[in-house]
Tab-separated table of C-alpha atoms and ligand atoms in Angstrom:
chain	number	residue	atom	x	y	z
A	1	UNK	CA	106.070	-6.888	80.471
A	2	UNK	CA	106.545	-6.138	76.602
A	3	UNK	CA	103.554	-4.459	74.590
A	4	UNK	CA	103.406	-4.837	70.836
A	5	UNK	CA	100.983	-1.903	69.651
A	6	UNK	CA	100.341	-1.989	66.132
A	7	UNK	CA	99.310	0.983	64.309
A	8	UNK	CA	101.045	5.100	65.279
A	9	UNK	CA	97.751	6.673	65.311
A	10	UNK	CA	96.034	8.239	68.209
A	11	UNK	CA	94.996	5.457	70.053
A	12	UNK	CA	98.135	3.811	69.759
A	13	UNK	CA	100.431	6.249	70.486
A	14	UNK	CA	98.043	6.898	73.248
A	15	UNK	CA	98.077	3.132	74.579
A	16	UNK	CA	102.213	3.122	74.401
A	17	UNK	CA	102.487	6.452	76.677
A	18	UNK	CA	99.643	5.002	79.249
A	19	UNK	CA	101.071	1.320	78.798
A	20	UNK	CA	104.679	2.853	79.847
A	21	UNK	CA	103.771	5.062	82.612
A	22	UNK	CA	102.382	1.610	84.421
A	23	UNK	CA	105.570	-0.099	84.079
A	24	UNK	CA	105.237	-1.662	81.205
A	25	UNK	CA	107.886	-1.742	77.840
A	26	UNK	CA	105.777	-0.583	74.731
A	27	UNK	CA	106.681	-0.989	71.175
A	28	UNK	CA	105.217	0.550	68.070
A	29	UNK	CA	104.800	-0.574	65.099
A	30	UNK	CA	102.926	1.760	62.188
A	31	UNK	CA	103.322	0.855	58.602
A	32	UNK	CA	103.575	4.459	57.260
A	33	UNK	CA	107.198	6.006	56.759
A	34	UNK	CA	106.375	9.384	58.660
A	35	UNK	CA	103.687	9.362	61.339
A	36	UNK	CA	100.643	12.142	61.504
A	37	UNK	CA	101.804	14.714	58.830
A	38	UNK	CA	97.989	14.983	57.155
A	39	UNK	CA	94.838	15.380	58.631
A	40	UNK	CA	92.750	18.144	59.972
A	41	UNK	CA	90.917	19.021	62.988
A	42	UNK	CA	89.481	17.135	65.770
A	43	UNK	CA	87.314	17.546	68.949
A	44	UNK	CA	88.681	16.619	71.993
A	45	UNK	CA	85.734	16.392	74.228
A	46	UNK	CA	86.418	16.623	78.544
A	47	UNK	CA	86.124	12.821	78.725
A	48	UNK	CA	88.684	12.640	76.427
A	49	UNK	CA	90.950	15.277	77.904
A	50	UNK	CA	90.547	12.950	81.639
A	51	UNK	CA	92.033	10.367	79.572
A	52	UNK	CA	94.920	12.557	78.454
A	53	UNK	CA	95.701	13.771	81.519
A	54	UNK	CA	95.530	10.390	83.239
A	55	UNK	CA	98.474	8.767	80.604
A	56	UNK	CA	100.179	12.186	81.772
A	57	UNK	CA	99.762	14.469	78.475
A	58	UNK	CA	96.571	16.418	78.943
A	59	UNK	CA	98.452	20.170	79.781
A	60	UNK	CA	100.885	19.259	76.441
A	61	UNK	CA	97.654	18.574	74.428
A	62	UNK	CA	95.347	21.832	75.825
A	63	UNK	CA	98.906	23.767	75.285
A	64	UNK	CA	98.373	23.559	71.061
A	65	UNK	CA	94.475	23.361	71.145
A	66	UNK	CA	91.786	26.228	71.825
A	67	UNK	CA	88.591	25.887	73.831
A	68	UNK	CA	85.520	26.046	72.058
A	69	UNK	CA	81.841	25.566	72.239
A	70	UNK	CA	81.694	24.905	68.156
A	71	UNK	CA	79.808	22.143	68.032
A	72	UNK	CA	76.725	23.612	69.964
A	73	UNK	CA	75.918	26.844	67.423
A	74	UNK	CA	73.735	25.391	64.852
A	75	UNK	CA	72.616	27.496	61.524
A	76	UNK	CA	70.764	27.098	58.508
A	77	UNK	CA	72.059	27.772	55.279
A	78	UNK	CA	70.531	31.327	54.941
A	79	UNK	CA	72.272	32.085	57.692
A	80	UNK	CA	69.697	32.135	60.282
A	81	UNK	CA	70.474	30.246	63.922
A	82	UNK	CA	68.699	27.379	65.327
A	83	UNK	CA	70.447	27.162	68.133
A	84	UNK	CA	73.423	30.068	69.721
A	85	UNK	CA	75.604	28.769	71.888
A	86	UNK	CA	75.048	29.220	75.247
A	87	UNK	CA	77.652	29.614	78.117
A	88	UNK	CA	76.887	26.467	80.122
A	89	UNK	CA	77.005	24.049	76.700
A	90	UNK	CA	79.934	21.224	77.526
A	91	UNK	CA	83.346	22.766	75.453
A	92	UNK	CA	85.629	20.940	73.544
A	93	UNK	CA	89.472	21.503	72.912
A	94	UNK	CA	90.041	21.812	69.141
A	95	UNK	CA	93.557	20.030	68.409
A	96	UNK	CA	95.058	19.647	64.500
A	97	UNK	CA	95.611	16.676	64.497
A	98	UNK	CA	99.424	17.060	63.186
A	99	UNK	CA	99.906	18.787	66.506
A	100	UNK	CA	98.404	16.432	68.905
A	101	UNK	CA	100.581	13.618	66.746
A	102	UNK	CA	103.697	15.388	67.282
A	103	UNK	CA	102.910	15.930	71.460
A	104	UNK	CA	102.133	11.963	71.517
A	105	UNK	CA	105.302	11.168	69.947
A	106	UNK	CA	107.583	13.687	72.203
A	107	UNK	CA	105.607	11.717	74.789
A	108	UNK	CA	106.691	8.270	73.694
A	109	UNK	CA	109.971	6.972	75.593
A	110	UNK	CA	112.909	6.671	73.643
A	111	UNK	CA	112.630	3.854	70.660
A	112	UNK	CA	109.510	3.047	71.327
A	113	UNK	CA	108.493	3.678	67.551
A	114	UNK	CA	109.375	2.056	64.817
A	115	UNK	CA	108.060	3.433	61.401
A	116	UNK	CA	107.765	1.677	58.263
A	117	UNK	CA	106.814	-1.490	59.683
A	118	UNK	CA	103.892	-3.013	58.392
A	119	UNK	CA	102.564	-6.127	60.692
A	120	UNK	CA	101.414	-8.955	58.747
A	121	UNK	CA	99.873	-11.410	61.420
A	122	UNK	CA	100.244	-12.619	64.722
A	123	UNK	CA	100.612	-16.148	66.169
A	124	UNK	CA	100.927	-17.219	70.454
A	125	UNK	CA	102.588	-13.624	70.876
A	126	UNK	CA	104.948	-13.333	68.439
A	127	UNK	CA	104.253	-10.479	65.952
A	128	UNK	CA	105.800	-10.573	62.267
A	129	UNK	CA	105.925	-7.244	60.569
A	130	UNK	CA	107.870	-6.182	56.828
A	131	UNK	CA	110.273	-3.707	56.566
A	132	UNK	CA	112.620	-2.322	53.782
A	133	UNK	CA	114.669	-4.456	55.240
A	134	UNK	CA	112.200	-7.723	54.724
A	135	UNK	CA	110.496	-9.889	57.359
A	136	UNK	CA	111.117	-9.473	61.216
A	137	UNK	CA	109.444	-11.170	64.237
A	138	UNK	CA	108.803	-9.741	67.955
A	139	UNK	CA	107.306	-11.233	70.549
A	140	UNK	CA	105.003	-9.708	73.294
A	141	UNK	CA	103.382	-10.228	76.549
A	142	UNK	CA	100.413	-7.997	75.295
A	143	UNK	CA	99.304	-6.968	71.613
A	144	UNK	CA	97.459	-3.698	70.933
A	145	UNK	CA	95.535	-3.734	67.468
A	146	UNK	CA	95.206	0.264	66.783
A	147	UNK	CA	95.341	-0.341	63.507
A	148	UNK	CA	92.598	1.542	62.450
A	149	UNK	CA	89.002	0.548	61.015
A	150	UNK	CA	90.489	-1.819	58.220
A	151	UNK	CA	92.429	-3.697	61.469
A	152	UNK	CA	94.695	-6.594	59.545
A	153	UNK	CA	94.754	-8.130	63.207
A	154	UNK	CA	91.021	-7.872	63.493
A	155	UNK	CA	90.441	-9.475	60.035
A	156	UNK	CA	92.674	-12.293	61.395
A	157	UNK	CA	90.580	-12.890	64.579
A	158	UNK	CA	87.202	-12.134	63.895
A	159	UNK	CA	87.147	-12.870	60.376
A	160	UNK	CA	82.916	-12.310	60.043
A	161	UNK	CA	83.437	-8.594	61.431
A	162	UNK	CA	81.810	-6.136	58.976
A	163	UNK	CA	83.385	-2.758	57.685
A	164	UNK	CA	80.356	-0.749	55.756
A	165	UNK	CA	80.351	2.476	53.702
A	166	UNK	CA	77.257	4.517	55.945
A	167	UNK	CA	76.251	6.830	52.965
A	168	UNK	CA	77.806	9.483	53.703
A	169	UNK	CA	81.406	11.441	52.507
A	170	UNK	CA	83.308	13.718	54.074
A	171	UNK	CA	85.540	17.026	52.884
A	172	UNK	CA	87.994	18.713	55.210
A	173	UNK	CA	90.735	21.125	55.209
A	174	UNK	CA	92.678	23.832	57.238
A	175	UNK	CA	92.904	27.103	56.560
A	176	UNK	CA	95.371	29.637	57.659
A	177	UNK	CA	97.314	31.256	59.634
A	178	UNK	CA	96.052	34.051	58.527
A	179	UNK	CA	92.165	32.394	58.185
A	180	UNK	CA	89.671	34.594	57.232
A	181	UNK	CA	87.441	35.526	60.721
A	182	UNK	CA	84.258	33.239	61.711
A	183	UNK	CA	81.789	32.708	64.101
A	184	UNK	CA	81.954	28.736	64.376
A	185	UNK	CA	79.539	26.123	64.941
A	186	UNK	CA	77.529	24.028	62.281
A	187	UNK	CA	75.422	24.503	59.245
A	188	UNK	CA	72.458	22.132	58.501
A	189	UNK	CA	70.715	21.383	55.933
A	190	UNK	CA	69.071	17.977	54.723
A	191	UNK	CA	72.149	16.097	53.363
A	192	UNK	CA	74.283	18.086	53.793
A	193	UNK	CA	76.626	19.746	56.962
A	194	UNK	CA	79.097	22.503	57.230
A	195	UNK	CA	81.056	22.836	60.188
A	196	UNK	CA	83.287	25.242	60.951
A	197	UNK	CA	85.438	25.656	63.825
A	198	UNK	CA	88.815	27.388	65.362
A	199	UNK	CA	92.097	26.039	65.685
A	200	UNK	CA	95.347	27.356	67.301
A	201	UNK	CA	97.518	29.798	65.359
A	202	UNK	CA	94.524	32.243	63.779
A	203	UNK	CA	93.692	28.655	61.620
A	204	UNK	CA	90.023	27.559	60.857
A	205	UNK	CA	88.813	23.932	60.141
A	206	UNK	CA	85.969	23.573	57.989
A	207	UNK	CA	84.334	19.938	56.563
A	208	UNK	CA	81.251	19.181	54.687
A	209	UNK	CA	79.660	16.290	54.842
A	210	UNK	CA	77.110	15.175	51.954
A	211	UNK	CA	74.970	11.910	51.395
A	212	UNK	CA	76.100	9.989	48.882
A	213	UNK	CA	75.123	6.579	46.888
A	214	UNK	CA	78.128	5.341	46.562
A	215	UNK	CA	81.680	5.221	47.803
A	216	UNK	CA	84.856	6.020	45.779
A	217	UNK	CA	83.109	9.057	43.834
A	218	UNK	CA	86.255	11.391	43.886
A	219	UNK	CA	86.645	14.919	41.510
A	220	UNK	CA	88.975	16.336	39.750
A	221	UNK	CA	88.762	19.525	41.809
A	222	UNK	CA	87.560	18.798	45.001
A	223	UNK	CA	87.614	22.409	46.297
A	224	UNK	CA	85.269	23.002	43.291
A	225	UNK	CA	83.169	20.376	44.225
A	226	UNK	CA	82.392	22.045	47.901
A	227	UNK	CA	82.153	25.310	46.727
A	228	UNK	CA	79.348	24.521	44.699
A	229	UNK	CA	77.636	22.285	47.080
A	230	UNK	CA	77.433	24.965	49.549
A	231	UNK	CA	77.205	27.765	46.438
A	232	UNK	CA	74.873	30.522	47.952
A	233	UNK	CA	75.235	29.862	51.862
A	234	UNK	CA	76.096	32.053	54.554
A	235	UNK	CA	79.403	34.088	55.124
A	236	UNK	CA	81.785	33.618	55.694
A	237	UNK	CA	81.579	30.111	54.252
A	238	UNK	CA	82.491	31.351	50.633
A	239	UNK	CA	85.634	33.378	51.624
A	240	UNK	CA	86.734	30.672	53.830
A	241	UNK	CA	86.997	28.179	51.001
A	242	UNK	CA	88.260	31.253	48.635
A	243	UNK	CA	91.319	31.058	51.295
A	244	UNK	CA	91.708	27.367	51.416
A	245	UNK	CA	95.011	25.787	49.125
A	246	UNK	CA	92.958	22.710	46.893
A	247	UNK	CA	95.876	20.593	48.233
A	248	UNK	CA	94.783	20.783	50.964
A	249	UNK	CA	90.976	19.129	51.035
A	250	UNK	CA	90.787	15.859	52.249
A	251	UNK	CA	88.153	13.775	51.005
A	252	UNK	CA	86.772	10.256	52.658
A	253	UNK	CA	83.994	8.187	52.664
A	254	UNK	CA	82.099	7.525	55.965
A	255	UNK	CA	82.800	4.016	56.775
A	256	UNK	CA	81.403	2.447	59.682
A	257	UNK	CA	82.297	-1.268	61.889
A	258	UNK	CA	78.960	-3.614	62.813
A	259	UNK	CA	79.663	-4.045	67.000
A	260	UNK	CA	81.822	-7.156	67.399
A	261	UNK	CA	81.052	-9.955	69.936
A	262	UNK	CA	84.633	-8.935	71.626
A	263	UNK	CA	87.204	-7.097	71.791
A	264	UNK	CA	89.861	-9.205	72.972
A	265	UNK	CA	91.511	-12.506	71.791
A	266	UNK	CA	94.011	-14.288	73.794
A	267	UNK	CA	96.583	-11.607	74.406
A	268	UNK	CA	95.172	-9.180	71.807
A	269	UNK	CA	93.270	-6.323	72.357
A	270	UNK	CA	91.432	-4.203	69.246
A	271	UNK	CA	91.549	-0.361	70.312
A	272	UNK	CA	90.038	2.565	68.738
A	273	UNK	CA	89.077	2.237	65.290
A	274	UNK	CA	89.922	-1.353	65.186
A	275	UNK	CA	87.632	-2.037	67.727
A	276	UNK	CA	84.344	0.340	67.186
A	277	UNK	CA	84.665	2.913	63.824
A	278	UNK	CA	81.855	5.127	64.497
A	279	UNK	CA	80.460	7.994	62.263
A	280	UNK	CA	81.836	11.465	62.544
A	281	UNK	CA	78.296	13.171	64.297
A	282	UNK	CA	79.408	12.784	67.869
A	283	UNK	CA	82.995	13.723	67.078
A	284	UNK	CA	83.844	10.889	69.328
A	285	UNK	CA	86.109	8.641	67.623
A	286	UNK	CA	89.427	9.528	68.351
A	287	UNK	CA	88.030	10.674	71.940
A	288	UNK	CA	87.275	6.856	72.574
A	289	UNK	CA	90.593	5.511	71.142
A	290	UNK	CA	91.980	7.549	73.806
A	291	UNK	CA	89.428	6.337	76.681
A	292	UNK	CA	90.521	2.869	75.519
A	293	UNK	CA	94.165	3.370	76.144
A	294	UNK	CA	93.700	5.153	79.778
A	295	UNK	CA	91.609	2.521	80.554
A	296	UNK	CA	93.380	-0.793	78.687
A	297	UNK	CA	96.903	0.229	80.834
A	298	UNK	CA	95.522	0.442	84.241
A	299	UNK	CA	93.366	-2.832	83.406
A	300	UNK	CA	96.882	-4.459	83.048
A	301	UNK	CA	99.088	-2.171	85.508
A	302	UNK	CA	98.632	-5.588	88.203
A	303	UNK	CA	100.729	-7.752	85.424
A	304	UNK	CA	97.802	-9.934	84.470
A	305	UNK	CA	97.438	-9.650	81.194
A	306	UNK	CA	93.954	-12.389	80.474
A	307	UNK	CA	92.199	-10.624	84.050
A	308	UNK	CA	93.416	-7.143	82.584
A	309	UNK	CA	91.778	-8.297	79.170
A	310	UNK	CA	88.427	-9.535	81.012
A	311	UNK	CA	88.301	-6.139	82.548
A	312	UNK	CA	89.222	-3.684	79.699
A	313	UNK	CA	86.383	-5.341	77.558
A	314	UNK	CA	83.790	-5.433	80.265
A	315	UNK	CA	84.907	-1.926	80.839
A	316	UNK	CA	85.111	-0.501	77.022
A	317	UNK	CA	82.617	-2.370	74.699
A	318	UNK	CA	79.104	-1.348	76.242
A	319	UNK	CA	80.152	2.563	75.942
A	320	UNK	CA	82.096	2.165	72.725
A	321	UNK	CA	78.890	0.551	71.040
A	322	UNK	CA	76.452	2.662	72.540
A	323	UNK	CA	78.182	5.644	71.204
A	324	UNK	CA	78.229	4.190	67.654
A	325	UNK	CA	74.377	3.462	67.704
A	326	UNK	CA	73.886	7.099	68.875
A	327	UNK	CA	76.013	8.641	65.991
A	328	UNK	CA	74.194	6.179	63.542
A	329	UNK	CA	70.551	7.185	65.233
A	330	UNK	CA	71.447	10.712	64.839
A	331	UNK	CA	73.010	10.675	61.172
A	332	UNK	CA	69.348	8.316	60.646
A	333	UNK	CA	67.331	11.443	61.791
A	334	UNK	CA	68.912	13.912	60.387
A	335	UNK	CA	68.330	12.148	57.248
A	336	UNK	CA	65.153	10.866	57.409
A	337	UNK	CA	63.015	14.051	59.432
A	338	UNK	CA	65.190	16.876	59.124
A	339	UNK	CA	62.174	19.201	60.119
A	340	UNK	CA	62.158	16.963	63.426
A	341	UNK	CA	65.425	17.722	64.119
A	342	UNK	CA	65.329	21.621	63.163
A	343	UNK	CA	61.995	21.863	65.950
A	344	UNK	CA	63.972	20.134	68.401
A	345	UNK	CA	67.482	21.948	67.482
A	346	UNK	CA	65.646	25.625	67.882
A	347	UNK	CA	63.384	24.779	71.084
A	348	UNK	CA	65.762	22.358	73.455
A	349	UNK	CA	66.287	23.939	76.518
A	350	UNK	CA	70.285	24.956	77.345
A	351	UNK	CA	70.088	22.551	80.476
A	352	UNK	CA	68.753	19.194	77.792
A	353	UNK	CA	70.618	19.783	75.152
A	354	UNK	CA	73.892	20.315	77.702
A	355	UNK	CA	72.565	16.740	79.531
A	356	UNK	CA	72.265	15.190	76.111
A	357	UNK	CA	75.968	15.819	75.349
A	358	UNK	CA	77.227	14.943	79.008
A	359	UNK	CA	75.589	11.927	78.675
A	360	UNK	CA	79.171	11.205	76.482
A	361	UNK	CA	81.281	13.533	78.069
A	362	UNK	CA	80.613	13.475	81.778
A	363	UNK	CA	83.178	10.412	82.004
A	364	UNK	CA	86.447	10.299	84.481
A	365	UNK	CA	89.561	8.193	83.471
A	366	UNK	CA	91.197	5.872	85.975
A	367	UNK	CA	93.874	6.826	87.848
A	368	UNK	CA	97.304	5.496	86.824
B	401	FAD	C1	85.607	13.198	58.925
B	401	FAD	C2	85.964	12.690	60.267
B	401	FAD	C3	85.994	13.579	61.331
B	401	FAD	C4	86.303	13.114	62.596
B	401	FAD	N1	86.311	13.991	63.623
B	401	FAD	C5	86.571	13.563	64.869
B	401	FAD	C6	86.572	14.465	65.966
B	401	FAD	O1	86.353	15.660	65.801
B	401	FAD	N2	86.833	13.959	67.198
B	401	FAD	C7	87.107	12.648	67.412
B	401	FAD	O2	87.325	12.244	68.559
B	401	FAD	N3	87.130	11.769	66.389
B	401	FAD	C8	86.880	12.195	65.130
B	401	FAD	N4	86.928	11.326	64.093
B	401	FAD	C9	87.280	9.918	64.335
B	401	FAD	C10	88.789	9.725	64.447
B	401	FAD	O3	89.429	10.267	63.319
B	401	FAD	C11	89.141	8.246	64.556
B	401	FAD	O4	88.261	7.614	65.440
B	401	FAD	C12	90.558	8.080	65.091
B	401	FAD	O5	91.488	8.742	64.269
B	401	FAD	C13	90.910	6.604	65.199
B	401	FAD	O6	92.228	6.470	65.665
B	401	FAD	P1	92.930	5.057	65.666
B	401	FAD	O7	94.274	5.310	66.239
B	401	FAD	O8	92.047	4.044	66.283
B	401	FAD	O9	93.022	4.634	64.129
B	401	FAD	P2	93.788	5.314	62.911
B	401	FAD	O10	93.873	6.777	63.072
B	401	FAD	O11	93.150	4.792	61.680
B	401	FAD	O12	95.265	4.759	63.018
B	401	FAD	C14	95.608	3.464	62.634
B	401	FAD	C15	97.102	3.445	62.365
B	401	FAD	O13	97.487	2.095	62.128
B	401	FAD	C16	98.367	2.068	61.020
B	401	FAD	N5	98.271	0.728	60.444
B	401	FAD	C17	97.233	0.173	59.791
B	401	FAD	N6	97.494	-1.091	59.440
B	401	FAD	C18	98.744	-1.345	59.898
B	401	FAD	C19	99.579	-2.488	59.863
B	401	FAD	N7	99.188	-3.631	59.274
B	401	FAD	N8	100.813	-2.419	60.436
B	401	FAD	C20	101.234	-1.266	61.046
B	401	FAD	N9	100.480	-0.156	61.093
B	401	FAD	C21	99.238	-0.198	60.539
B	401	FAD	C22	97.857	3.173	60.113
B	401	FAD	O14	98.850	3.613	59.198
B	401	FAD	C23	97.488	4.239	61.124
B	401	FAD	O15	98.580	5.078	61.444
B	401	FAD	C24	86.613	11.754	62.810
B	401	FAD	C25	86.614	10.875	61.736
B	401	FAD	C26	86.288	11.329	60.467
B	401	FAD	C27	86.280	10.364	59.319
């Protein structure tokens, strides 16, 4: 069996390497010239690591990450916690995201990737993509949409699908080695959030993320722009952004995908971002692209692709979509009753606040 996955990202690097370990031939297609050289940090929750470790690259992953609790310290801008962490909160592998790009393609089998080719449409199985060298066709057994939240393949079957801007923009960069020292975890405040958190290699990830109005609102110098957003908070946050290179802040809108009536169409499957583009508050994005692939290739490891299709939906959408409601619901109350959510933050007990998280993370791949 021959699997077309279009788009290099996480989730489909991570659908060729569990696609190939059940027997069947992958092939990638990503439009970009050079795969994963930008980007920043990420949270690889446990669920996410089960996945890795089913498609057989979980010890390669933990081997360039560090294990962290950083997303269950929670401050206020003065400085003062709501919320230490405590030693039985759920912990999360921090990856750069260059790193885990470069394990998933050392994972890959041999030509399995082909960059620079940008798929324009598919039709009965047979994929046309554009390269430098002009128009090319391939056909497949199987087609993989990972092509991210703007999906050309999605566009193409579910035409009514809706792509939204959720209010919100997002800053990020990654300082170091040699990154000034920090205790990590999150800083709240109305409209705006300040995470910081370790990475491998003495680096440190920060973001920010701010309301916003409207989309496309960039600055001239968007270091500037944090710094005096957050102007007056806690340290180390100032020397932290003193060490950070401006070229290298990243700065994107929050954009968000209404749930879709399906996933699959014919022999096409949407995975990841394609299928379910979800806010940034449960860190769970990439996490799911990955679930999607460990569970999409042993849905189709029998060789029937439509029953393998029936499954990997029934399997995928409920979670997927529930998770995007619950990072919209929590962005909505941060927003709208941020004294709400500071009570709640500083009196949860340890055991509800780990239960509320597990609720995502307590989740075991299939075996393949
Ligand atoms: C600020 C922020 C922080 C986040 N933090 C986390 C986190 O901590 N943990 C977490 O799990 N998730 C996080 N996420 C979510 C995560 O980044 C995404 O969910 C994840 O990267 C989606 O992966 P994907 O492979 O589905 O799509 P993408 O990463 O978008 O990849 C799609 C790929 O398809 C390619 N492509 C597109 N169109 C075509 C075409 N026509 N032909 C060929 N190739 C094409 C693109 O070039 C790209 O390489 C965060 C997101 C944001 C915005």
């Amino acid at each position: 069996m021959r699997a077309v996955v279009v788009g290099g990202g996480i989730g489909g690097l991570c659908a060729a390497i569990g696609l190939h370990r059940v027997g069947v031939e992958p092939l990638v297609l990503e439009r970009a010239d050079v795969l994963g050289e930008v980007g920043a940090g990420l949270s690889l929750w446990p669920n996410a690591l089960s996945a890795l470790d089913a498609i057989g690259v979980g010890a390669a992953v933990r081997a360039v990450g560090v294990t962290a609790l950083s997303r269950a310290g929670i401050r206020l801008p003065d400085g003062k916690w709501l919320r230490h962490k405590h030693s039985g909160d759920v912990p999360v592998l921090m990856v750069h995201r260059a790193d885990l790009h470069r394990v998933l393609c050392d994972a890959l089998p041999a030509d399995a990737l082909r960059a620079g080719a940008t798929v324009t449409g598919v039709e009965d199985g047979t994929v046309t993509y554009r390269t430098g060298g002009g128009e090319r066709t391939v056909d497949a057994d199987l087609v993989v949409a990972a092509d991210g939240v703007h999906s050309v393949l999605r566009q193409r079957f579910w035409p009514d699908a809706r792509v939204r801007f959720e209010g919100r923009t997002v800053w990020r960069a990654v300082v170091g080695p040699g990154a000034p020292a920090i205790e990590d975890g999150l800083t709240m405040d109305r409209d705006l959030q300040f995470g910081l958190l370790p990475l491998s290699n003495d680096r440190v990830y920060w973001f920010l993320t701010a309301a916003a109005e409207r989309p496309d609102v960039r600055y001239s110098d968007e270091l500037a722009e944090v710094r005096r957003r957050v102007s007056g908070w806690h340290a180390p946050i100032a020397d932290v952004l003193d060490a950070t290179k401006p070229d290298a802040v990243l700065h994107h809108d929050i954009t968000v995908l209404d749930p879709l009536p399906g996933y699959v169409h014919g022999r096409v499957a949407l995975l990841g971002d394609a299928a379910h583009a979800q806010t940034p508050d449960l860190g769970q994005g990439a996490c799911q692209a990955i679930e999607d692939a460990a569970v999409l290739s042993a849905a189709v490891a029998g060789g029937d692709v439509p029953v393998g299709l029936t499954e990997y939906e029934r399997l995928r959408r409920p979670r997927t979509q529930a998770m995007a409601r619950a990072g919209l619901q929590q962005a909505d109350l941060m927003a709208k009753h941020f004294g709400l959510v500071t009570a709640l933050t500083r009196h949860m007990p340890a055991a509800l606040w780990r239960r509320q998280t597990a609720r995502w993370t307590d989740w075991t791949a299939p075996i393949l």
